[in-house]
Amino acid sequence: MHPQAAGVHHAGTGFAAAPLGSERTDASEHLTPQQYRLMVQETDQARDDAMEAQNLAESAPVRAAAAEAAATRSEQGRREMMERLRHLESLVCGAPRSATPSREEQGLWRRQRRKIK
């Protein structure tokens, strides 16, 4: 343990060191009431901000899982619509289409259709 922390007397000085914790003075003794209120408000705001950050951090995985589930449902819906489109096209055109989606269906590029005269 540090000699000052133990309250050891320093030889030849006539000074007995106080424990380290008592060296600090209470800051509230030197504050005006307005400064004290401001300090309390800042402390409360810091606590509120920390609690909000903790709540956001705790809910982030839940929100991420919900977003992933929504994306999965959306993708499944898109696939079902493409299957329906293929079925309707086979009924209208009379020929079954390939099971592999075209680049246009995949959204990779758009193709303009030409009118046949």
XYZ file of N, CA and C in Angstrom:
351
model
N 0.846 -1.179 0.000
C 0.000 0.000 0.000
C 0.885 1.234 0.000
N 0.492 2.280 -0.664
C 1.227 3.531 -0.725
C 1.237 4.165 0.661
N 2.374 4.741 1.102
C 2.435 5.319 2.453
C 1.367 6.384 2.690
N 1.094 7.217 1.699
C 0.085 8.257 1.888
C -1.301 7.655 2.036
N -1.558 6.590 1.326
C -2.868 5.962 1.391
C -3.115 5.376 2.779
N -2.059 5.005 3.479
C -2.208 4.412 4.802
C -2.255 5.473 5.897
N -2.050 6.748 5.549
C -2.060 7.810 6.552
C -0.773 7.831 7.362
N 0.360 7.590 6.737
C 1.657 7.495 7.398
C 2.194 8.896 7.683
N 2.866 9.036 8.822
C 3.492 10.303 9.199
C 4.807 10.434 8.439
N 5.040 11.598 7.821
C 6.293 11.840 7.110
C 7.286 12.438 8.102
N 8.407 11.759 8.322
C 9.397 12.167 9.317
C 9.962 13.542 8.996
N 10.100 14.364 10.017
C 10.733 15.659 9.874
C 9.820 16.738 9.325
N 8.612 16.397 8.892
C 7.739 17.417 8.312
C 6.643 17.841 9.260
N 6.330 17.009 10.214
C 5.233 17.316 11.114
C 3.885 17.171 10.429
N 3.891 16.493 9.282
C 2.660 16.345 8.499
C 2.297 14.878 8.414
N 1.102 14.560 8.801
C 0.614 13.190 8.648
C -0.272 13.168 7.415
N 0.081 12.329 6.471
C -0.679 12.270 5.215
C -2.033 11.635 5.466
N -3.049 12.251 4.902
C -4.400 11.703 5.002
C -4.592 10.667 3.903
N -5.508 9.749 4.107
C -5.789 8.796 3.027
C -6.161 9.536 1.746
N -5.830 8.947 0.595
C -6.019 9.608 -0.697
C -7.445 10.071 -0.931
N -8.419 9.287 -0.542
C -9.807 9.642 -0.802
C -10.231 10.926 -0.122
N -9.631 11.259 1.013
C -10.046 12.457 1.739
C -9.373 13.708 1.208
N -8.414 13.562 0.279
C -7.759 14.730 -0.305
C -8.719 15.518 -1.177
N -9.713 14.853 -1.699
C -10.681 15.523 -2.560
C -11.681 16.271 -1.688
N -12.067 17.443 -2.147
C -13.123 18.166 -1.443
C -14.404 17.973 -2.211
N -15.505 18.087 -1.531
C -16.808 17.936 -2.161
C -17.038 19.134 -3.078
N -17.174 18.883 -4.371
C -17.337 19.958 -5.350
C -18.612 20.742 -5.109
N -19.618 20.114 -4.516
C -20.885 20.815 -4.299
C -20.738 21.935 -3.272
N -19.677 21.899 -2.443
C -19.447 22.972 -1.475
C -19.081 24.278 -2.159
N -18.539 24.208 -3.358
C -18.055 25.400 -4.050
C -18.954 25.811 -5.204
N -20.072 25.162 -5.385
C -20.974 25.466 -6.495
C -22.089 26.396 -6.049
N -22.482 27.257 -6.976
C -23.675 28.061 -6.720
C -24.886 27.163 -6.922
N -26.027 27.545 -6.392
C -27.230 26.731 -6.626
C -27.522 26.532 -8.113
N -27.283 27.561 -8.907
C -27.524 27.439 -10.353
C -26.555 26.434 -10.982
N -25.279 26.489 -10.580
C -24.300 25.540 -11.105
C -24.652 24.114 -10.684
N -25.106 23.957 -9.447
C -25.489 22.637 -8.960
C -26.666 22.088 -9.756
N -27.699 22.920 -9.996
C -28.853 22.479 -10.787
C -28.426 22.087 -12.197
N -27.525 22.873 -12.791
C -27.030 22.558 -14.129
C -26.284 21.223 -14.120
N -25.476 21.007 -13.096
C -24.736 19.751 -12.992
C -25.700 18.571 -12.856
N -26.746 18.732 -12.058
C -27.737 17.671 -11.894
C -28.453 17.413 -13.216
N -28.815 18.485 -13.941
C -29.481 18.319 -15.242
C -28.583 17.581 -16.223
N -27.301 17.949 -16.265
C -26.367 17.287 -17.178
C -26.196 15.815 -16.813
N -26.149 15.533 -15.519
C -26.032 14.146 -15.065
C -27.270 13.346 -15.454
N -28.443 13.947 -15.240
C -29.693 13.279 -15.624
C -29.743 13.026 -17.125
N -29.310 14.023 -17.917
C -29.321 13.871 -19.369
C -28.357 12.766 -19.798
N -27.180 12.730 -19.187
C -26.207 11.679 -19.522
C -26.769 10.303 -19.186
N -27.450 10.182 -18.025
C -28.064 8.907 -17.648
C -29.150 8.517 -18.642
N -30.007 9.499 -19.017
C -31.077 9.221 -19.980
C -30.505 8.795 -21.330
N -29.442 9.481 -21.772
C -28.810 9.121 -23.045
C -28.228 7.712 -22.989
N -27.611 7.371 -21.863
C -27.036 6.028 -21.717
C -28.126 4.964 -21.731
N -29.244 5.244 -21.064
C -30.348 4.276 -21.051
C -30.949 4.120 -22.445
N -31.078 5.237 -23.174
C -31.612 5.160 -24.536
C -30.680 4.350 -25.437
N -29.376 4.586 -25.307
C -28.408 3.825 -26.102
C -28.485 2.337 -25.773
N -28.646 2.017 -24.504
C -28.756 0.610 -24.107
C -30.024 -0.014 -24.684
N -31.140 0.716 -24.626
C -32.392 0.200 -25.185
C -32.276 -0.029 -26.684
N -31.632 0.917 -27.386
C -31.443 0.747 -28.828
C -30.562 -0.461 -29.122
N -29.503 -0.615 -28.346
C -28.600 -1.749 -28.562
C -29.314 -3.072 -28.311
N -30.174 -3.098 -27.293
C -30.894 -4.336 -26.995
C -31.943 -4.650 -28.046
N -32.555 -3.613 -28.636
C -33.620 -3.859 -29.606
C -33.089 -4.024 -31.031
N -31.827 -3.684 -31.275
C -31.267 -3.794 -32.624
C -31.344 -5.220 -33.177
N -30.986 -6.253 -32.424
C -31.099 -7.614 -32.970
C -32.543 -7.994 -33.309
N -33.479 -7.517 -32.494
C -34.893 -7.815 -32.756
C -35.320 -7.149 -34.060
N -34.932 -5.876 -34.233
C -35.290 -5.163 -35.464
C -34.605 -5.785 -36.676
N -33.358 -6.222 -36.518
C -32.645 -6.856 -37.627
C -33.321 -8.162 -38.022
N -33.750 -8.931 -37.042
C -34.439 -10.192 -37.341
C -35.763 -9.927 -38.046
N -36.480 -8.883 -37.627
C -37.750 -8.537 -38.282
C -37.507 -8.095 -39.719
N -36.447 -7.323 -39.951
C -36.126 -6.884 -41.311
C -35.745 -8.073 -42.188
N -34.999 -8.999 -41.636
C -34.615 -10.194 -42.395
C -35.841 -11.032 -42.743
N -36.758 -11.168 -41.781
C -37.984 -11.931 -42.037
C -38.820 -11.253 -43.118
N -38.900 -9.917 -43.074
C -39.658 -9.183 -44.091
C -39.014 -9.353 -45.466
N -37.694 -9.313 -45.525
C -37.001 -9.501 -46.802
C -37.238 -10.907 -47.344
N -37.241 -11.886 -46.465
C -37.499 -13.269 -46.883
C -38.908 -13.408 -47.442
N -39.882 -12.808 -46.730
C -41.270 -12.859 -47.223
C -41.399 -12.154 -48.567
N -40.724 -11.029 -48.718
C -40.776 -10.282 -49.972
C -40.184 -11.103 -51.118
N -39.052 -11.733 -50.859
C -38.413 -12.561 -51.888
C -39.304 -13.741 -52.250
N -39.923 -14.362 -51.259
C -40.826 -15.481 -51.531
C -42.009 -15.006 -52.364
N -42.546 -13.843 -52.031
C -43.652 -13.276 -52.807
C -43.249 -13.004 -54.242
N -42.029 -12.486 -54.426
C -41.531 -12.219 -55.781
C -41.426 -13.518 -56.570
N -40.905 -14.559 -55.941
C -40.772 -15.850 -56.628
C -42.137 -16.420 -57.003
N -43.098 -16.299 -56.095
C -44.445 -16.791 -56.393
C -45.065 -16.027 -57.558
N -44.853 -14.725 -57.599
C -45.388 -13.923 -58.707
C -44.740 -14.329 -60.032
N -43.439 -14.628 -60.009
C -42.766 -15.052 -61.240
C -43.320 -16.400 -61.703
N -43.608 -17.296 -60.772
C -44.206 -18.586 -61.138
C -45.585 -18.378 -61.764
N -46.373 -17.495 -61.181
C -47.697 -17.208 -61.746
C -47.576 -16.610 -63.136
N -46.606 -15.708 -63.304
C -46.388 -15.093 -64.614
C -46.007 -16.154 -65.644
N -45.097 -17.050 -65.275
C -44.717 -18.121 -66.201
C -45.934 -18.964 -66.579
N -46.766 -19.277 -65.607
C -47.959 -20.074 -65.873
C -48.897 -19.333 -66.827
N -49.138 -18.055 -66.556
C -50.025 -17.273 -67.432
C -49.447 -17.151 -68.836
N -48.139 -16.927 -68.944
C -47.518 -16.828 -70.264
C -47.634 -18.141 -71.019
N -47.501 -19.267 -70.313
C -47.632 -20.553 -71.006
C -49.064 -20.748 -71.493
N -50.038 -20.249 -70.735
C -51.429 -20.336 -71.183
C -51.673 -19.446 -72.393
N -51.128 -18.243 -72.366
C -51.353 -17.281 -73.453
C -50.535 -17.645 -74.684
N -49.274 -17.969 -74.496
C -48.380 -18.234 -75.625
C -48.455 -19.681 -76.099
N -48.943 -20.557 -75.279
C -49.083 -21.946 -75.665
C -47.814 -22.754 -75.575
N -46.728 -22.185 -75.140
C -45.472 -22.923 -75.022
C -44.922 -22.720 -73.615
N -44.491 -23.782 -72.984
C -43.922 -23.618 -71.644
C -42.605 -22.850 -71.711
N -42.386 -22.045 -70.735
C -41.143 -21.266 -70.682
C -40.093 -22.024 -69.889
N -38.898 -21.594 -70.020
C -37.796 -22.200 -69.272
C -37.998 -21.961 -67.776
N -37.569 -22.905 -66.979
C -37.689 -22.768 -65.528
C -36.704 -21.741 -64.981
N -35.663 -21.438 -65.776
C -34.678 -20.450 -65.346
C -35.157 -19.059 -65.728
N -35.224 -18.133 -64.773
C -35.675 -16.783 -65.113
C -34.701 -16.108 -66.072
N -35.241 -15.311 -66.965
C -34.385 -14.566 -67.888
C -33.685 -13.451 -67.127
N -32.702 -12.848 -67.792
C -32.020 -11.713 -67.169
C -33.001 -10.582 -66.897
N -33.943 -10.418 -67.795
C -34.944 -9.373 -67.607
C -35.776 -9.656 -66.362
N -36.188 -10.904 -66.183
C -36.976 -11.277 -65.010
C -36.165 -11.124 -63.727
N -34.890 -11.394 -63.832
C -34.026 -11.249 -62.671
C -33.736 -9.787 -62.363
N -34.105 -8.901 -63.268
C -33.870 -7.478 -63.050
C -32.463 -7.051 -63.390
N -31.708 -7.893 -64.093
C -30.331 -7.551 -64.416
C -30.242 -6.544 -65.558
N -31.166 -6.603 -66.478
C -31.234 -5.610 -67.548
C -32.610 -5.652 -68.168
N -32.958 -4.533 -68.780
C -34.261 -4.456 -69.428
C -34.095 -4.698 -70.922
N -35.061 -5.385 -71.457
C -35.018 -5.687 -72.882
C -36.254 -5.068 -73.511
N -36.053 -4.384 -74.601
C -37.200 -3.815 -75.290
C -37.662 -4.806 -76.338
N -38.958 -5.009 -76.369
C -39.522 -5.957 -77.332
C -39.830 -5.232 -78.635
N -39.537 -5.917 -79.715
C -39.851 -5.354 -81.035
C -41.174 -5.911 -81.500
N -41.911 -5.077 -82.163
C -43.179 -5.544 -82.728
C -42.882 -6.248 -84.041
N -43.470 -7.416 -84.222
C -43.282 -8.184 -85.454
C -44.417 -7.817 -86.397
N -44.046 -7.429 -87.643
C -45.052 -7.005 -88.619
C -45.482 -8.132 -89.485
